[in-house]
Amino acid sequence: MSEVFSKDQVDKFKVIFDQFDQNGDGDISAKELKGALKMLGQKTDTKSCKKMIKAYDKNNTKRMEFREFLDMMANVFQYHLSHPEVNKDTQVTPIEESQKQNGAGIDDATNRKMEDLFDSLDVDESGFIDPEEIVKLTETLGEKMAIDEVKELIKQVDKDGDGRVNKEEFKRLMCSK
């Protein structure tokens, strides 16, 4: 999934990753992730960081390697940057979408991953991802987006028209193909 980034973006993510990797061992522990997120203004605990790492830990090391970090970042940005038209006209909830596709609801693990990702993006813990949070995140990642550009992206998934992305809108976005 990390193929969504240019070489320049990957290089910038590597700088960020290296800052998170405080002991320089080439991967990020839950403790290092917690510290990094705290520096970014996000309140979290070690248990949540372990869950985040587990969601992307392909080789079960209980640590996040750079490639896995890129996959996590790709999940955050793939739809926002590459597919702004996603879910523009649909009112289907994530559960309904999943039921249409496979006859079952979203499994608990997938739902938890989406909720953990949403919570990590909801810096002020308001229950919404607002334009300012996205701008701050893009600044941190070295790809600052203008507030008007972010607002335009939010409009693509903001079904209730409040200018923010709530958890259900986020899940709908993440469940779209």
Coordinates of N, CA and C in Angstrom, one line a residue:
M1 N 0.8 -1.2 0.0 CA 0.0 0.0 0.0 C 0.9 1.3 0.0
S2 N 2.1 1.2 0.4 CA 3.0 2.3 0.5 C 3.4 2.9 -0.8
E3 N 3.0 2.2 -1.9 CA 3.3 2.7 -3.2 C 2.6 4.0 -3.6
V4 N 1.7 4.4 -2.8 CA 0.9 5.7 -3.0 C 1.8 6.9 -2.9
F5 N 3.0 6.8 -2.3 CA 3.9 7.9 -2.0 C 5.0 8.0 -3.0
S6 N 5.4 9.3 -3.3 CA 6.5 9.5 -4.2 C 7.8 9.2 -3.4
K7 N 8.9 9.2 -4.1 CA 10.2 8.9 -3.5 C 10.5 10.1 -2.4
D8 N 10.2 11.3 -2.8 CA 10.4 12.4 -1.9 C 9.6 12.3 -0.6
Q9 N 8.3 11.8 -0.8 CA 7.5 11.6 0.4 C 8.0 10.5 1.2
V10 N 8.4 9.4 0.6 CA 9.0 8.3 1.4 C 10.2 8.8 2.2
D11 N 11.1 9.6 1.5 CA 12.2 10.1 2.2 C 11.8 11.0 3.4
K12 N 10.8 11.8 3.3 CA 10.3 12.6 4.4 C 9.8 11.7 5.5
F13 N 9.0 10.6 5.1 CA 8.5 9.7 6.1 C 9.7 9.0 6.8
K14 N 10.7 8.7 6.1 CA 11.9 8.1 6.7 C 12.5 9.0 7.8
V15 N 12.6 10.3 7.5 CA 13.1 11.2 8.5 C 12.2 11.2 9.8
I16 N 10.9 11.2 9.6 CA 10.0 11.2 10.7 C 10.1 9.8 11.4
F17 N 10.2 8.7 10.7 CA 10.3 7.4 11.3 C 11.6 7.4 12.2
D18 N 12.7 7.9 11.6 CA 13.9 7.9 12.4 C 13.8 8.7 13.7
Q19 N 13.1 9.8 13.6 CA 12.8 10.6 14.8 C 12.1 9.8 15.9
F20 N 11.1 9.0 15.4 CA 10.3 8.1 16.3 C 11.2 7.0 16.9
D21 N 12.1 6.5 16.1 CA 12.9 5.4 16.5 C 14.1 6.0 17.3
Q22 N 13.7 6.2 18.6 CA 14.6 7.0 19.5 C 15.9 6.2 19.8
N23 N 15.9 4.9 19.8 CA 17.1 4.2 20.1 C 17.9 3.7 18.9
G24 N 17.4 4.1 17.7 CA 18.0 3.8 16.4 C 18.2 2.4 16.0
D25 N 17.3 1.5 16.5 CA 17.4 0.1 16.2 C 16.6 -0.3 14.9
G26 N 16.0 0.6 14.2 CA 15.4 0.4 12.9 C 13.9 0.0 13.0
D27 N 13.4 0.0 14.2 CA 11.9 -0.1 14.3 C 11.4 0.7 15.5
I28 N 10.1 0.7 15.6 CA 9.4 1.6 16.6 C 8.7 0.7 17.6
S29 N 9.0 0.8 18.8 CA 8.3 0.1 19.9 C 7.0 0.9 20.3
A30 N 6.2 0.2 21.0 CA 5.0 0.9 21.5 C 5.4 2.1 22.4
K31 N 6.4 2.0 23.1 CA 6.9 3.1 24.0 C 7.3 4.3 23.1
E32 N 8.1 4.0 22.0 CA 8.6 5.0 21.1 C 7.4 5.7 20.4
L33 N 6.4 4.8 20.0 CA 5.3 5.4 19.3 C 4.5 6.3 20.2
K34 N 4.3 5.9 21.4 CA 3.6 6.7 22.4 C 4.3 8.1 22.6
G35 N 5.6 8.0 22.7 CA 6.4 9.3 22.9 C 6.3 10.2 21.6
A36 N 6.3 9.6 20.5 CA 6.2 10.3 19.2 C 4.8 11.0 19.1
L37 N 3.8 10.2 19.4 CA 2.4 10.7 19.3 C 2.2 11.8 20.3
K38 N 2.8 11.7 21.5 CA 2.7 12.7 22.5 C 3.4 14.0 22.0
M39 N 4.5 13.9 21.3 CA 5.2 15.1 20.7 C 4.3 15.7 19.7
L40 N 3.4 15.0 19.0 CA 2.5 15.5 18.0 C 1.2 16.0 18.6
G41 N 1.2 16.0 20.0 CA 0.0 16.5 20.6 C -1.1 15.5 20.8
Q42 N -0.9 14.2 20.6 CA -1.9 13.2 20.7 C -1.8 12.5 22.0
K43 N -2.9 12.4 22.7 CA -2.9 11.7 24.0 C -3.2 10.2 23.7
T44 N -2.3 9.4 24.2 CA -2.6 7.9 24.0 C -1.9 7.2 25.1
D45 N -2.2 5.9 25.2 CA -1.5 5.1 26.2 C -0.8 3.9 25.5
T46 N 0.1 3.2 26.2 CA 0.9 2.2 25.7 C 0.0 1.1 25.0
K47 N -1.1 0.8 25.7 CA -2.0 -0.3 25.2 C -2.5 0.1 23.8
S48 N -2.9 1.3 23.6 CA -3.4 1.8 22.3 C -2.3 1.7 21.3
C49 N -1.1 2.1 21.7 CA 0.1 2.0 20.7 C 0.4 0.6 20.3
K50 N 0.3 -0.3 21.3 CA 0.5 -1.7 21.0 C -0.5 -2.2 20.0
K51 N -1.8 -1.8 20.1 CA -2.9 -2.2 19.2 C -2.6 -1.6 17.8
M52 N -2.1 -0.3 17.7 CA -1.8 0.3 16.5 C -0.7 -0.5 15.8
I53 N 0.4 -0.8 16.5 CA 1.5 -1.6 16.0 C 1.0 -3.0 15.5
K54 N 0.2 -3.6 16.3 CA -0.3 -4.9 15.9 C -1.1 -4.9 14.6
A55 N -1.8 -3.8 14.4 CA -2.6 -3.7 13.2 C -1.7 -3.7 11.9
Y56 N -0.5 -3.3 12.0 CA 0.4 -3.2 10.8 C 1.6 -4.1 10.9
D57 N 1.8 -4.9 12.0 CA 2.9 -5.7 12.2 C 2.8 -7.0 11.4
K58 N 3.3 -7.0 10.2 CA 3.1 -8.2 9.3 C 3.9 -9.4 9.7
N59 N 5.1 -9.2 10.4 CA 5.9 -10.3 10.7 C 5.9 -10.6 12.2
N60 N 4.9 -10.1 12.9 CA 4.7 -10.4 14.3 C 5.9 -10.2 15.3
T61 N 6.6 -9.0 15.0 CA 7.7 -8.7 15.9 C 7.3 -7.8 17.1
K62 N 6.0 -7.4 17.1 CA 5.5 -6.5 18.1 C 6.2 -5.1 18.1
R63 N 6.8 -4.8 16.9 CA 7.4 -3.5 16.7 C 7.1 -3.1 15.2
M64 N 7.2 -1.8 15.0 CA 6.8 -1.3 13.6 C 8.1 -1.0 12.9
E65 N 8.3 -1.7 11.8 CA 9.4 -1.5 10.9 C 9.0 -0.3 9.9
F66 N 9.9 0.2 9.2 CA 9.7 1.3 8.3 C 8.6 1.0 7.3
R67 N 8.7 -0.1 6.7 CA 7.7 -0.5 5.6 C 6.3 -0.6 6.2
E68 N 6.2 -1.1 7.4 CA 4.9 -1.1 8.1 C 4.4 0.3 8.5
F69 N 5.4 1.2 8.8 CA 5.0 2.6 9.1 C 4.5 3.2 7.9
L70 N 5.1 2.9 6.7 CA 4.6 3.5 5.4 C 3.2 3.0 5.1
D71 N 2.9 1.7 5.4 CA 1.6 1.2 5.2 C 0.6 1.9 6.1
M72 N 0.9 2.2 7.3 CA 0.0 2.9 8.2 C -0.2 4.3 7.7
M73 N 0.8 5.0 7.2 CA 0.7 6.4 6.7 C -0.1 6.3 5.4
A74 N 0.0 5.3 4.6 CA -0.7 5.2 3.4 C -2.2 5.0 3.7
N75 N -2.6 4.3 4.7 CA -4.0 4.2 5.1 C -4.6 5.5 5.4
V76 N -3.8 6.4 6.1 CA -4.2 7.7 6.5 C -4.5 8.6 5.3
F77 N -3.5 8.5 4.3 CA -3.6 9.5 3.2 C -4.1 9.0 1.9
Q78 N -4.2 7.7 1.7 CA -4.5 7.1 0.4 C -5.8 7.7 -0.1
Y79 N -6.9 7.6 0.6 CA -8.1 8.1 0.1 C -8.2 9.6 0.1
H80 N -7.6 10.3 1.1 CA -7.7 11.8 1.1 C -6.9 12.4 0.0
L81 N -5.8 11.8 -0.4 CA -5.0 12.5 -1.4 C -5.2 11.9 -2.8
S82 N -5.5 10.6 -2.9 CA -5.5 9.9 -4.2 C -7.0 9.7 -4.7
H83 N -7.9 9.7 -3.8 CA -9.3 9.4 -4.2 C -10.3 10.4 -3.5
P84 N -10.2 11.7 -3.8 CA -11.1 12.6 -3.1 C -12.6 12.4 -3.5
E85 N -12.9 11.7 -4.6 CA -14.2 11.5 -5.0 C -14.9 10.3 -4.3
V86 N -14.2 9.6 -3.5 CA -14.7 8.4 -2.9 C -15.9 8.7 -2.0
N87 N -16.9 7.9 -2.1 CA -18.2 8.1 -1.3 C -18.8 9.4 -1.4
K88 N -18.7 10.1 -2.5 CA -19.3 11.4 -2.7 C -20.8 11.4 -2.6
D89 N -21.4 10.4 -3.2 CA -22.9 10.4 -3.3 C -23.5 9.3 -2.5
T90 N -22.8 8.5 -1.8 CA -23.4 7.4 -1.1 C -23.8 7.7 0.3
Q91 N -24.9 7.1 0.8 CA -25.3 7.3 2.2 C -25.2 6.0 2.9
V92 N -24.5 5.0 2.4 CA -24.5 3.7 3.0 C -23.5 3.7 4.1
T93 N -23.9 3.1 5.2 CA -23.0 3.0 6.4 C -22.0 1.9 6.2
P94 N -20.9 1.9 6.9 CA -19.9 0.9 6.7 C -20.5 -0.5 6.9
I95 N -21.3 -0.7 7.9 CA -21.9 -2.0 8.1 C -22.7 -2.4 6.9
E96 N -23.6 -1.6 6.4 CA -24.4 -1.9 5.2 C -23.5 -2.2 4.0
E97 N -22.4 -1.4 3.8 CA -21.5 -1.6 2.7 C -20.9 -3.0 2.8
S98 N -20.4 -3.4 4.0 CA -19.8 -4.7 4.2 C -20.9 -5.8 3.9
Q99 N -22.1 -5.6 4.4 CA -23.1 -6.6 4.2 C -23.4 -6.8 2.7
K100 N -23.4 -5.7 2.0 CA -23.6 -5.8 0.5 C -22.5 -6.6 -0.1
Q101 N -21.3 -6.4 0.3 CA -20.1 -7.0 -0.3 C -20.1 -8.5 0.1
N102 N -20.3 -8.9 1.3 CA -20.0 -10.3 1.7 C -21.1 -10.9 2.6
G103 N -22.2 -10.2 2.8 CA -23.3 -10.7 3.5 C -23.1 -10.7 5.0
A104 N -22.1 -10.0 5.5 CA -21.8 -10.0 7.0 C -21.4 -8.6 7.3
G105 N -21.5 -8.3 8.6 CA -21.1 -7.0 9.1 C -19.5 -6.9 9.1
I106 N -19.0 -5.7 9.4 CA -17.6 -5.5 9.5 C -17.1 -6.4 10.7
D107 N -16.1 -7.1 10.5 CA -15.6 -7.9 11.7 C -15.1 -7.0 12.8
D108 N -15.0 -7.5 14.0 CA -14.6 -6.7 15.1 C -13.2 -6.2 15.0
A109 N -12.3 -7.0 14.4 CA -10.9 -6.6 14.3 C -10.8 -5.4 13.3
T110 N -11.5 -5.4 12.2 CA -11.4 -4.3 11.2 C -12.1 -3.1 11.8
N111 N -13.2 -3.3 12.5 CA -13.8 -2.1 13.1 C -12.9 -1.5 14.2
R112 N -12.2 -2.3 15.0 CA -11.3 -1.7 16.0 C -10.2 -1.0 15.3
K113 N -9.6 -1.5 14.2 CA -8.5 -0.9 13.5 C -9.0 0.5 13.0
M114 N -10.2 0.5 12.4 CA -10.7 1.8 11.9 C -10.9 2.8 13.1
E115 N -11.4 2.3 14.2 CA -11.7 3.2 15.3 C -10.4 3.7 15.9
D116 N -9.4 2.8 16.0 CA -8.1 3.2 16.5 C -7.4 4.3 15.6
L117 N -7.5 4.0 14.3 CA -6.9 5.0 13.4 C -7.7 6.3 13.5
F118 N -9.0 6.3 13.6 CA -9.8 7.5 13.7 C -9.3 8.3 15.0
D119 N -9.3 7.5 16.1 CA -8.9 8.1 17.4 C -7.5 8.7 17.3
S120 N -6.6 8.1 16.6 CA -5.2 8.7 16.5 C -5.2 10.0 15.7
L121 N -6.2 10.1 14.8 CA -6.2 11.3 14.0 C -7.0 12.4 14.7
D122 N -7.9 12.1 15.6 CA -8.7 13.0 16.4 C -7.9 13.5 17.6
V123 N -7.0 14.4 17.3 CA -6.0 14.9 18.3 C -6.7 15.5 19.5
D124 N -7.7 16.3 19.3 CA -8.4 17.0 20.4 C -9.5 16.2 21.1
E125 N -9.6 14.9 20.7 CA -10.5 14.0 21.2 C -12.0 14.5 21.3
S126 N -12.3 15.2 20.2 CA -13.7 15.8 20.1 C -14.7 14.8 19.5
G127 N -14.2 13.7 19.0 CA -15.1 12.8 18.3 C -15.2 13.1 16.8
F128 N -14.4 14.1 16.3 CA -14.4 14.5 14.9 C -13.0 14.8 14.5
I129 N -12.7 14.6 13.2 CA -11.5 15.0 12.6 C -11.8 16.3 11.8
D130 N -11.2 17.4 12.3 CA -11.6 18.7 11.7 C -10.4 19.1 10.8
P131 N -10.7 20.1 10.0 CA -9.7 20.6 9.0 C -8.3 20.9 9.7
E132 N -8.4 21.6 10.8 CA -7.1 22.0 11.5 C -6.3 20.8 11.9
E133 N -6.9 19.7 12.3 CA -6.2 18.5 12.7 C -5.5 17.9 11.5
I134 N -6.2 17.9 10.3 CA -5.6 17.3 9.1 C -4.4 18.2 8.6
V135 N -4.6 19.5 8.7 CA -3.5 20.5 8.3 C -2.3 20.2 9.2
K136 N -2.5 20.1 10.5 CA -1.4 19.9 11.4 C -0.7 18.6 11.1
L137 N -1.5 17.5 10.8 CA -0.9 16.2 10.5 C -0.1 16.3 9.2
T138 N -0.6 17.0 8.2 CA 0.2 17.1 6.9 C 1.4 17.9 7.1
E139 N 1.4 18.9 8.0 CA 2.6 19.7 8.3 C 3.6 18.8 9.0
T140 N 3.2 18.0 9.9 CA 4.1 17.1 10.6 C 4.8 16.1 9.6
L141 N 4.0 15.7 8.6 CA 4.5 14.8 7.6 C 5.3 15.4 6.5
G142 N 5.4 16.7 6.5 CA 6.2 17.5 5.5 C 5.5 17.7 4.2
E143 N 4.2 17.5 4.2 CA 3.4 17.8 3.0 C 2.2 18.7 3.3
K144 N 2.5 19.9 3.8 CA 1.4 20.7 4.3 C 0.4 21.0 3.2
M145 N -0.9 20.9 3.6 CA -2.0 21.2 2.7 C -2.6 22.5 3.2
A146 N -3.1 23.2 2.3 CA -3.8 24.5 2.6 C -5.2 24.1 3.2
I147 N -5.6 25.0 4.1 CA -6.9 24.7 4.8 C -8.1 24.6 3.8
D148 N -8.1 25.4 2.8 CA -9.2 25.3 1.8 C -9.1 23.9 1.0
E149 N -7.9 23.4 0.8 CA -7.8 22.1 0.1 C -8.3 21.0 1.0
V150 N -8.0 21.1 2.3 CA -8.5 20.1 3.3 C -10.0 20.2 3.4
K151 N -10.5 21.4 3.5 CA -12.0 21.5 3.6 C -12.7 20.9 2.4
E152 N -12.1 21.1 1.2 CA -12.6 20.5 0.0 C -12.6 19.0 0.1
L153 N -11.5 18.4 0.6 CA -11.5 16.9 0.7 C -12.5 16.4 1.7
I154 N -12.7 17.2 2.8 CA -13.6 16.8 3.8 C -15.0 16.8 3.3
K155 N -15.4 17.7 2.4 CA -16.7 17.8 1.8 C -17.0 16.5 1.1
Q156 N -16.0 15.8 0.6 CA -16.2 14.5 -0.2 C -16.8 13.4 0.7
V157 N -16.6 13.5 2.0 CA -17.1 12.4 2.9 C -18.0 12.9 4.0
D158 N -18.1 14.2 4.1 CA -18.9 14.8 5.2 C -20.4 14.8 4.8
K159 N -21.1 13.7 5.2 CA -22.5 13.6 4.8 C -23.4 14.4 5.6
D160 N -23.0 14.8 6.8 CA -24.0 15.7 7.6 C -23.7 17.2 7.4
G161 N -22.6 17.5 6.6 CA -22.4 18.9 6.2 C -21.8 19.8 7.3
D162 N -21.3 19.2 8.4 CA -20.8 20.0 9.5 C -19.3 20.5 9.4
G163 N -18.7 20.1 8.3 CA -17.3 20.5 8.0 C -16.3 19.7 8.7
R164 N -16.7 18.6 9.3 CA -15.8 17.7 10.1 C -16.1 16.3 9.7
V165 N -15.2 15.4 10.0 CA -15.4 14.0 9.7 C -15.7 13.3 11.0
N166 N -16.9 12.7 11.1 CA -17.2 11.9 12.4 C -16.8 10.4 12.1
K167 N -16.9 9.6 13.2 CA -16.4 8.3 13.1 C -17.1 7.4 12.1
E168 N -18.4 7.6 11.9 CA -19.2 6.9 10.9 C -18.7 7.3 9.5
E169 N -18.6 8.6 9.3 CA -18.1 9.0 7.9 C -16.7 8.5 7.6
F170 N -15.9 8.5 8.6 CA -14.5 7.9 8.5 C -14.6 6.4 8.1
K171 N -15.4 5.7 8.8 CA -15.5 4.2 8.5 C -16.1 4.0 7.1
R172 N -17.1 4.8 6.7 CA -17.6 4.8 5.4 C -16.5 5.0 4.3
L173 N -15.7 6.0 4.6 CA -14.6 6.2 3.7 C -13.6 5.1 3.6
M174 N -13.3 4.5 4.8 CA -12.3 3.4 4.8 C -12.8 2.1 4.2
C175 N -14.2 2.0 4.3 CA -14.8 0.7 3.7 C -15.0 0.8 2.2
S176 N -14.9 2.0 1.7 CA -15.2 2.1 0.2 C -14.1 1.5 -0.6
K177 N -14.4 1.2 -1.8 CA -13.4 0.6 -2.7 C -13.2 1.5 -3.8

